[in-house]
Amino acid sequence: MSDVMLREVRKQYGATPVIHGVSLELRRREFVVFVGPSGCGKSTLLRMIAGLEQISGGEILIGGRRVNDIPAGDRGVAMVFQNYALYPHMTAAGNMAFGLRNIGTPRAEIAERVSSAAKLLQIEHLLERRPAEMSGGQRQRVAIGRAIVRRPEVFLFDEPLSNLDAALRVQMRVELVQLHQRLEATSIYVTHDQVEAMTMADRIVVFRDGRIEQVGTPLEVYRTPANTFVAGFIGAPKMNLLETRVLATGPGRVTVALPGGSAEVAADGRTLAAGAPVTFGVRPEHLRPVAGEGVFRGHVKALERLGRETLLYVAGAEGATLIATDVGDSPVRIGETVTLALEPGSGRLFGGDGVALPSTVSAA
């Protein structure tokens, strides 16, 4: 499978820019997920790679070949859409074979490719059914099969699971990752669901307003978000963010004020002075209710009992609400006042511009 390279790719509609000079390199056989809120440009960029949208500037290379002016059908890519895009009057086999018939592929080869893809996707029993006779998950497998039979250099997925129910989404996530591994494919997957991004990707690309905010492995993006936007977007639940100030700095550490005390963060604070405004970030799993002293005190305004753990939404006197984690059978009740303690070394610090300060510990 081929690599994909984007060089200062831009897109604008009239005078309105929507993609602002995106540069990115995707390695062969890599599964890369584009993630971001609705309207951030991720699907537009995917369609530009596919050749379904004309680019306004920059270059797109697939396997080292510049494809800016190459029609979609000749780029060596196959796309799986959100709405399946199956022909209702055709059987599953007919839908999978349609593109191959259009380019004059011999009948025997079409039959072999369709049979091979159906076996891989375990939909051999569906080949004579029409879309109306299939479930959403089955239709999505047929749509994926239609892409597989083309034997493309790159697979493109545009929110392919968004129309499925929650349980089926989980099942299909696992199946797609396994399929990617069997095909040894280069895949680009677009979603607004950061859980899909975390569970499926080799690397995540976080977008906002047509720009890349961060690129990294799921754990890199989760543990060391580049800015407050990424911190607030990646993670379910999201990272707690508290606006605060610097109390003191030292070699490799910064001490910040918190509502119930202070916290020491392993960060490079050489550019900070005492009193400087910063944002302190901490993941919910690093905040726990305790009987003794802590860094935050407030009343529990909501609980989410998830079985293995319980999420506590704790509102402080100063208006901030933090999410903390407790054991699955937590005795805490709504309305109670609790004190939260911070796991040492777990905080992340962001400057006044929202950009993360360099950490002085490894993210591994």
mmCIF file of C-alpha atoms in Angstrom:
data_model
loop_
_atom_site.group_PDB
_atom_site.id
_atom_site.type_symbol
_atom_site.label_atom_id
_atom_site.label_comp_id
_atom_site.label_asym_id
_atom_site.label_seq_id
_atom_site.Cartn_x
_atom_site.Cartn_y
_atom_site.Cartn_z
ATOM 1 C CA MET A 1 0.000 0.000 0.000
ATOM 2 C CA SER A 2 1.108 3.549 -0.728
ATOM 3 C CA ASP A 3 1.960 6.475 1.440
ATOM 4 C CA VAL A 4 0.033 9.759 1.241
ATOM 5 C CA MET A 5 1.624 13.195 1.469
ATOM 6 C CA LEU A 6 -0.133 16.528 1.781
ATOM 7 C CA ARG A 7 1.879 19.684 1.132
ATOM 8 C CA GLU A 8 0.310 23.002 2.107
ATOM 9 C CA VAL A 9 -3.108 21.830 0.902
ATOM 10 C CA ARG A 10 -5.707 24.591 0.864
ATOM 11 C CA LYS A 11 -9.389 24.829 0.036
ATOM 12 C CA GLN A 12 -11.674 27.806 -0.225
ATOM 13 C CA TYR A 13 -15.213 28.334 -1.412
ATOM 14 C CA GLY A 14 -15.283 31.711 -3.088
ATOM 15 C CA ALA A 15 -13.529 34.067 -0.692
ATOM 16 C CA THR A 16 -14.050 31.762 2.321
ATOM 17 C CA PRO A 17 -11.071 29.562 3.260
ATOM 18 C CA VAL A 18 -11.940 26.224 4.902
ATOM 19 C CA ILE A 19 -8.603 24.354 4.772
ATOM 20 C CA HIS A 20 -5.574 26.442 5.699
ATOM 21 C CA GLY A 21 -2.353 25.006 4.289
ATOM 22 C CA VAL A 22 -2.437 21.481 5.759
ATOM 23 C CA SER A 23 0.817 19.504 5.529
ATOM 24 C CA LEU A 24 0.900 15.880 6.630
ATOM 25 C CA GLU A 25 2.674 12.631 5.793
ATOM 26 C CA LEU A 26 0.902 9.289 6.176
ATOM 27 C CA ARG A 27 3.097 6.213 6.149
ATOM 28 C CA ARG A 28 2.378 3.020 4.236
ATOM 29 C CA ARG A 29 0.052 0.561 5.990
ATOM 30 C CA GLU A 30 -0.761 3.158 8.623
ATOM 31 C CA PHE A 31 -4.258 3.661 10.053
ATOM 32 C CA VAL A 32 -4.659 7.414 10.554
ATOM 33 C CA VAL A 33 -7.792 8.969 12.024
ATOM 34 C CA PHE A 34 -8.856 12.548 11.302
ATOM 35 C CA VAL A 35 -10.875 13.789 14.260
ATOM 36 C CA GLY A 36 -12.420 17.083 15.226
ATOM 37 C CA PRO A 37 -15.759 18.827 15.784
ATOM 38 C CA SER A 38 -18.343 19.128 13.043
ATOM 39 C CA GLY A 39 -17.347 21.697 10.452
ATOM 40 C CA CYS A 40 -13.601 21.542 11.125
ATOM 41 C CA GLY A 41 -12.774 20.482 7.544
ATOM 42 C CA LYS A 42 -11.805 16.840 8.062
ATOM 43 C CA SER A 43 -14.343 15.400 5.592
ATOM 44 C CA THR A 44 -13.546 18.119 3.064
ATOM 45 C CA LEU A 45 -9.861 17.177 3.243
ATOM 46 C CA LEU A 46 -10.724 13.483 2.806
ATOM 47 C CA ARG A 47 -12.786 14.280 -0.282
ATOM 48 C CA MET A 48 -9.869 16.296 -1.676
ATOM 49 C CA ILE A 49 -7.590 13.265 -1.256
ATOM 50 C CA ALA A 50 -10.232 11.135 -2.987
ATOM 51 C CA GLY A 51 -10.515 13.579 -5.874
ATOM 52 C CA LEU A 52 -14.152 14.414 -5.150
ATOM 53 C CA GLU A 53 -13.272 18.022 -4.252
ATOM 54 C CA GLN A 54 -10.881 20.200 -6.219
ATOM 55 C CA ILE A 55 -8.063 21.673 -4.147
ATOM 56 C CA SER A 56 -7.394 25.408 -4.170
ATOM 57 C CA GLY A 57 -3.667 25.138 -3.537
ATOM 58 C CA GLY A 58 -0.857 22.846 -2.499
ATOM 59 C CA GLU A 59 -0.106 19.271 -3.513
ATOM 60 C CA ILE A 60 -1.448 15.790 -2.818
ATOM 61 C CA LEU A 61 0.839 12.835 -3.490
ATOM 62 C CA ILE A 62 -0.168 9.153 -3.342
ATOM 63 C CA GLY A 63 2.655 6.669 -3.621
ATOM 64 C CA GLY A 64 4.941 9.517 -4.678
ATOM 65 C CA ARG A 65 2.656 10.456 -7.583
ATOM 66 C CA ARG A 66 1.176 13.970 -7.703
ATOM 67 C CA VAL A 67 -2.585 13.485 -8.093
ATOM 68 C CA ASN A 68 -3.902 17.068 -8.048
ATOM 69 C CA ASP A 69 -5.218 16.836 -11.598
ATOM 70 C CA ILE A 70 -5.867 13.084 -11.749
ATOM 71 C CA PRO A 71 -9.558 12.031 -11.771
ATOM 72 C CA ALA A 72 -10.918 10.271 -8.717
ATOM 73 C CA GLY A 73 -11.219 6.916 -10.489
ATOM 74 C CA ASP A 74 -7.542 6.899 -11.417
ATOM 75 C CA ARG A 75 -6.041 7.833 -8.037
ATOM 76 C CA GLY A 76 -5.919 4.314 -6.652
ATOM 77 C CA VAL A 77 -8.185 5.114 -3.696
ATOM 78 C CA ALA A 78 -11.515 3.699 -2.563
ATOM 79 C CA MET A 79 -13.956 5.502 -0.304
ATOM 80 C CA VAL A 80 -16.524 4.176 2.157
ATOM 81 C CA PHE A 81 -19.273 6.705 2.857
ATOM 82 C CA GLN A 82 -21.382 7.476 5.901
ATOM 83 C CA ASN A 83 -24.669 6.636 4.150
ATOM 84 C CA TYR A 84 -23.416 3.411 2.467
ATOM 85 C CA ALA A 85 -24.331 4.742 -1.042
ATOM 86 C CA LEU A 86 -25.599 1.357 -2.232
ATOM 87 C CA TYR A 87 -27.846 0.939 -5.267
ATOM 88 C CA PRO A 88 -31.209 -0.241 -3.848
ATOM 89 C CA HIS A 89 -32.182 -2.277 -6.936
ATOM 90 C CA MET A 90 -28.935 -4.281 -6.941
ATOM 91 C CA THR A 91 -27.954 -7.252 -4.816
ATOM 92 C CA ALA A 92 -24.920 -7.098 -2.541
ATOM 93 C CA ALA A 93 -22.914 -8.900 -5.209
ATOM 94 C CA GLY A 94 -24.111 -6.448 -7.852
ATOM 95 C CA ASN A 95 -23.179 -3.446 -5.733
ATOM 96 C CA MET A 96 -19.723 -4.845 -5.057
ATOM 97 C CA ALA A 97 -19.156 -5.658 -8.732
ATOM 98 C CA PHE A 98 -20.573 -2.452 -10.214
ATOM 99 C CA GLY A 99 -17.367 -0.424 -10.288
ATOM 100 C CA LEU A 100 -15.356 -3.292 -11.743
ATOM 101 C CA ARG A 101 -17.890 -3.823 -14.541
ATOM 102 C CA ASN A 102 -17.693 -0.122 -15.416
ATOM 103 C CA ILE A 103 -13.964 -0.344 -16.086
ATOM 104 C CA GLY A 104 -14.254 -3.525 -18.121
ATOM 105 C CA THR A 105 -12.851 -6.037 -15.662
ATOM 106 C CA PRO A 106 -13.333 -9.619 -16.976
ATOM 107 C CA ARG A 107 -16.308 -11.475 -15.507
ATOM 108 C CA ALA A 108 -14.229 -14.276 -14.037
ATOM 109 C CA GLU A 109 -11.993 -11.794 -12.235
ATOM 110 C CA ILE A 110 -15.013 -9.876 -10.925
ATOM 111 C CA ALA A 111 -16.500 -13.068 -9.531
ATOM 112 C CA GLU A 112 -13.201 -13.993 -7.872
ATOM 113 C CA ARG A 113 -12.771 -10.560 -6.286
ATOM 114 C CA VAL A 114 -16.352 -10.393 -5.019
ATOM 115 C CA SER A 115 -16.131 -13.905 -3.587
ATOM 116 C CA SER A 116 -12.799 -13.163 -1.908
ATOM 117 C CA ALA A 117 -14.073 -9.908 -0.358
ATOM 118 C CA ALA A 118 -17.310 -11.537 0.803
ATOM 119 C CA LYS A 119 -15.364 -14.310 2.514
ATOM 120 C CA LEU A 120 -13.070 -11.786 4.185
ATOM 121 C CA LEU A 121 -16.052 -9.808 5.480
ATOM 122 C CA GLN A 122 -18.128 -12.905 6.295
ATOM 123 C CA ILE A 123 -21.039 -11.782 4.118
ATOM 124 C CA GLU A 124 -21.141 -14.693 1.671
ATOM 125 C CA HIS A 125 -24.726 -15.429 2.742
ATOM 126 C CA LEU A 126 -25.774 -11.868 1.840
ATOM 127 C CA LEU A 127 -24.597 -11.746 -1.768
ATOM 128 C CA GLU A 128 -28.062 -12.265 -3.276
ATOM 129 C CA ARG A 129 -29.832 -9.847 -0.937
ATOM 130 C CA ARG A 130 -30.730 -6.264 -1.765
ATOM 131 C CA PRO A 131 -29.947 -3.381 0.660
ATOM 132 C CA ALA A 132 -33.535 -3.207 1.947
ATOM 133 C CA GLU A 133 -33.189 -6.828 3.097
ATOM 134 C CA MET A 134 -30.089 -6.113 5.189
ATOM 135 C CA SER A 135 -29.356 -4.482 8.541
ATOM 136 C CA GLY A 136 -27.263 -1.330 8.833
ATOM 137 C CA GLY A 137 -24.185 -3.310 9.810
ATOM 138 C CA GLN A 138 -24.632 -5.691 6.885
ATOM 139 C CA ARG A 139 -25.031 -2.802 4.437
ATOM 140 C CA GLN A 140 -21.874 -1.222 5.782
ATOM 141 C CA ARG A 141 -19.970 -4.479 5.228
ATOM 142 C CA VAL A 142 -21.200 -4.530 1.633
ATOM 143 C CA ALA A 143 -20.030 -0.931 1.170
ATOM 144 C CA ILE A 144 -16.612 -1.903 2.551
ATOM 145 C CA GLY A 145 -16.587 -4.929 0.245
ATOM 146 C CA ARG A 146 -17.230 -2.662 -2.730
ATOM 147 C CA ALA A 147 -14.069 -0.770 -1.766
ATOM 148 C CA ILE A 148 -12.007 -3.921 -1.190
ATOM 149 C CA VAL A 149 -12.733 -5.438 -4.626
ATOM 150 C CA ARG A 150 -11.095 -2.448 -6.270
ATOM 151 C CA ARG A 151 -7.823 -3.346 -4.522
ATOM 152 C CA PRO A 152 -6.965 0.314 -3.963
ATOM 153 C CA GLU A 153 -3.695 1.778 -2.753
ATOM 154 C CA VAL A 154 -5.501 3.758 -0.032
ATOM 155 C CA PHE A 155 -8.798 3.224 1.809
ATOM 156 C CA LEU A 156 -10.772 6.323 2.817
ATOM 157 C CA PHE A 157 -13.545 6.103 5.428
ATOM 158 C CA ASP A 158 -15.903 9.048 5.951
ATOM 159 C CA GLU A 159 -17.676 8.515 9.297
ATOM 160 C CA PRO A 160 -18.744 4.999 8.233
ATOM 161 C CA LEU A 161 -20.215 3.985 11.608
ATOM 162 C CA SER A 162 -22.248 7.069 12.491
ATOM 163 C CA ASN A 163 -25.567 5.539 11.385
ATOM 164 C CA LEU A 164 -25.166 2.403 13.524
ATOM 165 C CA ASP A 165 -26.392 1.826 17.062
ATOM 166 C CA ALA A 166 -23.921 1.925 19.958
ATOM 167 C CA ALA A 167 -23.374 -1.827 20.321
ATOM 168 C CA LEU A 168 -22.891 -2.342 16.591
ATOM 169 C CA ARG A 169 -20.473 0.585 16.419
ATOM 170 C CA VAL A 170 -18.235 -1.139 18.971
ATOM 171 C CA GLN A 171 -18.386 -4.414 17.032
ATOM 172 C CA MET A 172 -17.649 -2.708 13.703
ATOM 173 C CA ARG A 173 -14.706 -0.766 15.188
ATOM 174 C CA VAL A 174 -13.054 -4.046 16.114
ATOM 175 C CA GLU A 175 -13.834 -5.567 12.718
ATOM 176 C CA LEU A 176 -12.431 -2.575 10.820
ATOM 177 C CA VAL A 177 -9.157 -2.673 12.761
ATOM 178 C CA GLN A 178 -8.828 -6.411 12.132
ATOM 179 C CA LEU A 179 -9.634 -5.889 8.443
ATOM 180 C CA HIS A 180 -6.982 -3.179 8.203
ATOM 181 C CA GLN A 181 -4.407 -5.553 9.673
ATOM 182 C CA ARG A 182 -5.326 -8.401 7.301
ATOM 183 C CA LEU A 183 -5.240 -6.172 4.221
ATOM 184 C CA GLU A 184 -2.055 -4.390 5.369
ATOM 185 C CA ALA A 185 -3.761 -1.304 4.036
ATOM 186 C CA THR A 186 -3.081 2.400 4.215
ATOM 187 C CA SER A 187 -6.260 3.819 5.692
ATOM 188 C CA ILE A 188 -7.568 7.296 6.492
ATOM 189 C CA TYR A 189 -10.627 7.380 8.714
ATOM 190 C CA VAL A 190 -12.707 10.483 9.472
ATOM 191 C CA THR A 191 -14.839 10.768 12.591
ATOM 192 C CA HIS A 192 -16.065 13.326 15.118
ATOM 193 C CA ASP A 193 -16.123 10.575 17.752
ATOM 194 C CA GLN A 194 -12.883 10.771 19.741
ATOM 195 C CA VAL A 195 -13.544 7.303 21.238
ATOM 196 C CA GLU A 196 -13.330 5.842 17.724
ATOM 197 C CA ALA A 197 -10.131 7.793 17.190
ATOM 198 C CA MET A 198 -8.549 6.553 20.427
ATOM 199 C CA THR A 199 -9.452 2.910 19.882
ATOM 200 C CA MET A 200 -8.674 2.536 16.172
ATOM 201 C CA ALA A 201 -5.788 4.796 15.182
ATOM 202 C CA ASP A 202 -2.076 4.274 14.800
ATOM 203 C CA ARG A 203 -1.953 8.071 14.782
ATOM 204 C CA ILE A 204 -4.582 10.722 15.402
ATOM 205 C CA VAL A 205 -4.778 14.050 13.577
ATOM 206 C CA VAL A 206 -6.833 16.588 15.538
ATOM 207 C CA PHE A 207 -8.420 19.341 13.435
ATOM 208 C CA ARG A 208 -9.998 22.665 14.300
ATOM 209 C CA ASP A 209 -11.240 25.278 11.828
ATOM 210 C CA GLY A 210 -9.360 23.769 8.884
ATOM 211 C CA ARG A 211 -6.031 23.519 10.692
ATOM 212 C CA ILE A 212 -4.144 20.700 12.379
ATOM 213 C CA GLU A 213 -3.916 21.167 16.136
ATOM 214 C CA GLN A 214 -1.902 18.027 16.955
ATOM 215 C CA VAL A 215 -0.636 14.796 15.412
ATOM 216 C CA GLY A 216 0.394 11.828 17.545
ATOM 217 C CA THR A 217 -0.380 8.348 18.774
ATOM 218 C CA PRO A 218 -3.593 8.036 20.785
ATOM 219 C CA LEU A 219 -1.688 7.970 24.088
ATOM 220 C CA GLU A 220 0.517 10.905 23.102
ATOM 221 C CA VAL A 221 -2.509 13.033 22.280
ATOM 222 C CA TYR A 222 -4.338 11.878 25.416
ATOM 223 C CA ARG A 223 -1.489 12.272 27.891
ATOM 224 C CA THR A 224 0.226 15.340 26.464
ATOM 225 C CA PRO A 225 -2.341 17.458 24.601
ATOM 226 C CA ALA A 226 -0.703 20.288 22.693
ATOM 227 C CA ASN A 227 -3.212 22.909 23.807
ATOM 228 C CA THR A 228 -6.421 23.414 25.747
ATOM 229 C CA PHE A 229 -8.558 22.660 22.685
ATOM 230 C CA VAL A 230 -7.076 19.166 22.295
ATOM 231 C CA ALA A 231 -7.227 18.651 26.071
ATOM 232 C CA GLY A 232 -10.915 19.463 26.093
ATOM 233 C CA PHE A 233 -11.758 17.463 22.979
ATOM 234 C CA ILE A 234 -9.839 14.199 23.422
ATOM 235 C CA GLY A 235 -10.971 12.023 26.295
ATOM 236 C CA ALA A 236 -14.320 10.772 27.543
ATOM 237 C CA PRO A 237 -14.871 12.486 29.849
ATOM 238 C CA LYS A 238 -12.647 15.386 28.826
ATOM 239 C CA MET A 239 -9.729 16.786 30.788
ATOM 240 C CA ASN A 240 -10.588 19.149 33.632
ATOM 241 C CA LEU A 241 -9.268 22.661 32.950
ATOM 242 C CA LEU A 242 -8.898 25.294 35.683
ATOM 243 C CA GLU A 243 -7.763 28.848 35.079
ATOM 244 C CA THR A 244 -5.270 29.722 37.798
ATOM 245 C CA ARG A 245 -1.943 31.485 38.463
ATOM 246 C CA VAL A 246 1.676 30.605 39.104
ATOM 247 C CA LEU A 247 2.826 30.570 42.717
ATOM 248 C CA ALA A 248 6.475 29.660 42.130
ATOM 249 C CA THR A 249 8.830 28.073 39.634
ATOM 250 C CA GLY A 250 11.888 25.900 40.045
ATOM 251 C CA PRO A 251 14.094 23.595 37.970
ATOM 252 C CA GLY A 252 11.691 21.491 35.910
ATOM 253 C CA ARG A 253 8.614 22.348 37.957
ATOM 254 C CA VAL A 254 5.885 24.950 38.353
ATOM 255 C CA THR A 255 3.692 25.372 41.446
ATOM 256 C CA VAL A 256 0.181 26.667 40.773
ATOM 257 C CA ALA A 257 -2.690 27.734 42.999
ATOM 258 C CA LEU A 258 -5.772 25.525 43.214
ATOM 259 C CA PRO A 259 -9.058 26.243 45.033
ATOM 260 C CA GLY A 260 -8.127 23.966 47.941
ATOM 261 C CA GLY A 261 -4.350 24.402 47.992
ATOM 262 C CA SER A 262 -1.639 24.072 45.369
ATOM 263 C CA ALA A 263 -0.149 21.578 42.918
ATOM 264 C CA GLU A 264 3.326 21.055 41.548
ATOM 265 C CA VAL A 265 3.531 20.325 37.816
ATOM 266 C CA ALA A 266 6.529 18.864 35.996
ATOM 267 C CA ALA A 267 6.847 21.605 33.389
ATOM 268 C CA ASP A 268 9.396 24.038 32.027
ATOM 269 C CA GLY A 269 8.424 27.301 33.688
ATOM 270 C CA ARG A 270 11.470 29.405 32.806
ATOM 271 C CA THR A 271 9.298 31.851 30.872
ATOM 272 C CA LEU A 272 6.829 32.265 33.728
ATOM 273 C CA ALA A 273 6.860 34.643 36.656
ATOM 274 C CA ALA A 274 4.961 34.376 39.913
ATOM 275 C CA GLY A 275 1.388 35.519 39.369
ATOM 276 C CA ALA A 276 1.349 34.656 35.654
ATOM 277 C CA PRO A 277 -2.021 33.331 34.395
ATOM 278 C CA VAL A 278 -1.990 29.663 33.387
ATOM 279 C CA THR A 279 -4.472 26.826 32.902
ATOM 280 C CA PHE A 280 -4.102 23.675 34.960
ATOM 281 C CA GLY A 281 -5.348 20.454 33.370
ATOM 282 C CA VAL A 282 -5.976 17.093 35.008
ATOM 283 C CA ARG A 283 -7.715 13.958 33.778
ATOM 284 C CA PRO A 284 -10.715 12.737 35.838
ATOM 285 C CA GLU A 285 -8.957 9.462 36.661
ATOM 286 C CA HIS A 286 -6.278 11.445 38.521
ATOM 287 C CA LEU A 287 -8.796 13.102 40.878
ATOM 288 C CA ARG A 288 -10.314 11.051 43.697
ATOM 289 C CA PRO A 289 -12.511 11.775 46.726
ATOM 290 C CA VAL A 290 -10.615 11.497 50.020
ATOM 291 C CA ALA A 291 -11.378 11.782 53.706
ATOM 292 C CA GLY A 292 -8.431 14.086 54.441
ATOM 293 C CA GLU A 293 -6.867 17.112 52.750
ATOM 294 C CA GLY A 294 -7.079 17.727 49.033
ATOM 295 C CA VAL A 295 -6.886 20.371 46.311
ATOM 296 C CA PHE A 296 -10.600 20.949 45.625
ATOM 297 C CA ARG A 297 -13.776 20.883 47.687
ATOM 298 C CA GLY A 298 -17.368 21.079 46.514
ATOM 299 C CA HIS A 299 -20.771 19.423 46.372
ATOM 300 C CA VAL A 300 -21.619 16.519 44.090
ATOM 301 C CA LYS A 301 -24.182 17.717 41.568
ATOM 302 C CA ALA A 302 -24.267 14.573 39.388
ATOM 303 C CA LEU A 303 -23.082 10.966 39.339
ATOM 304 C CA GLU A 304 -22.493 8.564 36.474
ATOM 305 C CA ARG A 305 -22.280 4.967 37.657
ATOM 306 C CA LEU A 306 -20.564 3.032 34.881
ATOM 307 C CA GLY A 307 -20.092 -0.275 36.694
ATOM 308 C CA ARG A 308 -16.326 -0.448 36.858
ATOM 309 C CA GLU A 309 -16.076 3.163 38.032
ATOM 310 C CA THR A 310 -18.199 6.108 39.087
ATOM 311 C CA LEU A 311 -17.794 9.621 37.719
ATOM 312 C CA LEU A 312 -18.413 12.474 40.161
ATOM 313 C CA TYR A 313 -19.296 15.980 38.961
ATOM 314 C CA VAL A 314 -18.162 18.232 41.793
ATOM 315 C CA ALA A 315 -19.087 21.936 41.840
ATOM 316 C CA GLY A 316 -16.881 24.251 43.902
ATOM 317 C CA ALA A 317 -17.809 27.473 45.661
ATOM 318 C CA GLU A 318 -16.024 29.544 43.015
ATOM 319 C CA GLY A 319 -18.168 28.164 40.194
ATOM 320 C CA ALA A 320 -15.805 25.582 38.697
ATOM 321 C CA THR A 321 -17.023 22.004 38.201
ATOM 322 C CA LEU A 322 -14.500 19.161 38.116
ATOM 323 C CA ILE A 323 -15.032 15.546 37.097
ATOM 324 C CA ALA A 324 -13.430 12.981 39.393
ATOM 325 C CA THR A 325 -13.352 9.185 39.451
ATOM 326 C CA ASP A 326 -14.286 6.823 42.275
ATOM 327 C CA VAL A 327 -14.790 3.060 42.588
ATOM 328 C CA GLY A 328 -17.765 1.451 40.910
ATOM 329 C CA ASP A 329 -19.692 1.006 44.156
ATOM 330 C CA SER A 330 -18.838 4.483 45.437
ATOM 331 C CA PRO A 331 -20.837 5.411 48.559
ATOM 332 C CA VAL A 332 -20.956 9.089 47.508
ATOM 333 C CA ARG A 333 -24.413 10.530 46.881
ATOM 334 C CA ILE A 334 -25.670 13.567 45.002
ATOM 335 C CA GLY A 335 -25.643 16.667 47.207
ATOM 336 C CA GLU A 336 -22.803 15.502 49.441
ATOM 337 C CA THR A 337 -19.735 17.682 49.960
ATOM 338 C CA VAL A 338 -16.494 15.947 49.028
ATOM 339 C CA THR A 339 -12.791 16.751 48.970
ATOM 340 C CA LEU A 340 -10.767 15.771 45.901
ATOM 341 C CA ALA A 341 -7.115 14.797 46.002
ATOM 342 C CA LEU A 342 -4.759 14.952 43.051
ATOM 343 C CA GLU A 343 -2.528 12.072 42.008
ATOM 344 C CA PRO A 344 1.060 13.396 42.269
ATOM 345 C CA GLY A 345 2.669 14.371 38.979
ATOM 346 C CA SER A 346 -0.547 14.038 36.987
ATOM 347 C CA GLY A 347 -1.220 17.654 36.015
ATOM 348 C CA ARG A 348 -0.670 19.356 32.659
ATOM 349 C CA LEU A 349 0.045 23.076 32.396
ATOM 350 C CA PHE A 350 -0.963 25.474 29.623
ATOM 351 C CA GLY A 351 0.210 29.052 29.188
ATOM 352 C CA GLY A 352 -1.987 32.100 28.855
ATOM 353 C CA ASP A 353 -2.231 31.455 25.103
ATOM 354 C CA GLY A 354 -3.622 27.959 25.690
ATOM 355 C CA VAL A 355 -0.480 26.192 24.431
ATOM 356 C CA ALA A 356 0.961 23.438 26.620
ATOM 357 C CA LEU A 357 4.181 24.170 28.451
ATOM 358 C CA PRO A 358 6.914 21.637 27.673
ATOM 359 C CA SER A 359 6.691 18.754 30.117
ATOM 360 C CA THR A 360 9.835 17.729 31.965
ATOM 361 C CA VAL A 361 8.735 14.085 32.238
ATOM 362 C CA SER A 362 8.200 11.466 29.515
ATOM 363 C CA ALA A 363 4.670 10.903 28.215
ATOM 364 C CA ALA A 364 5.269 7.140 28.063
#
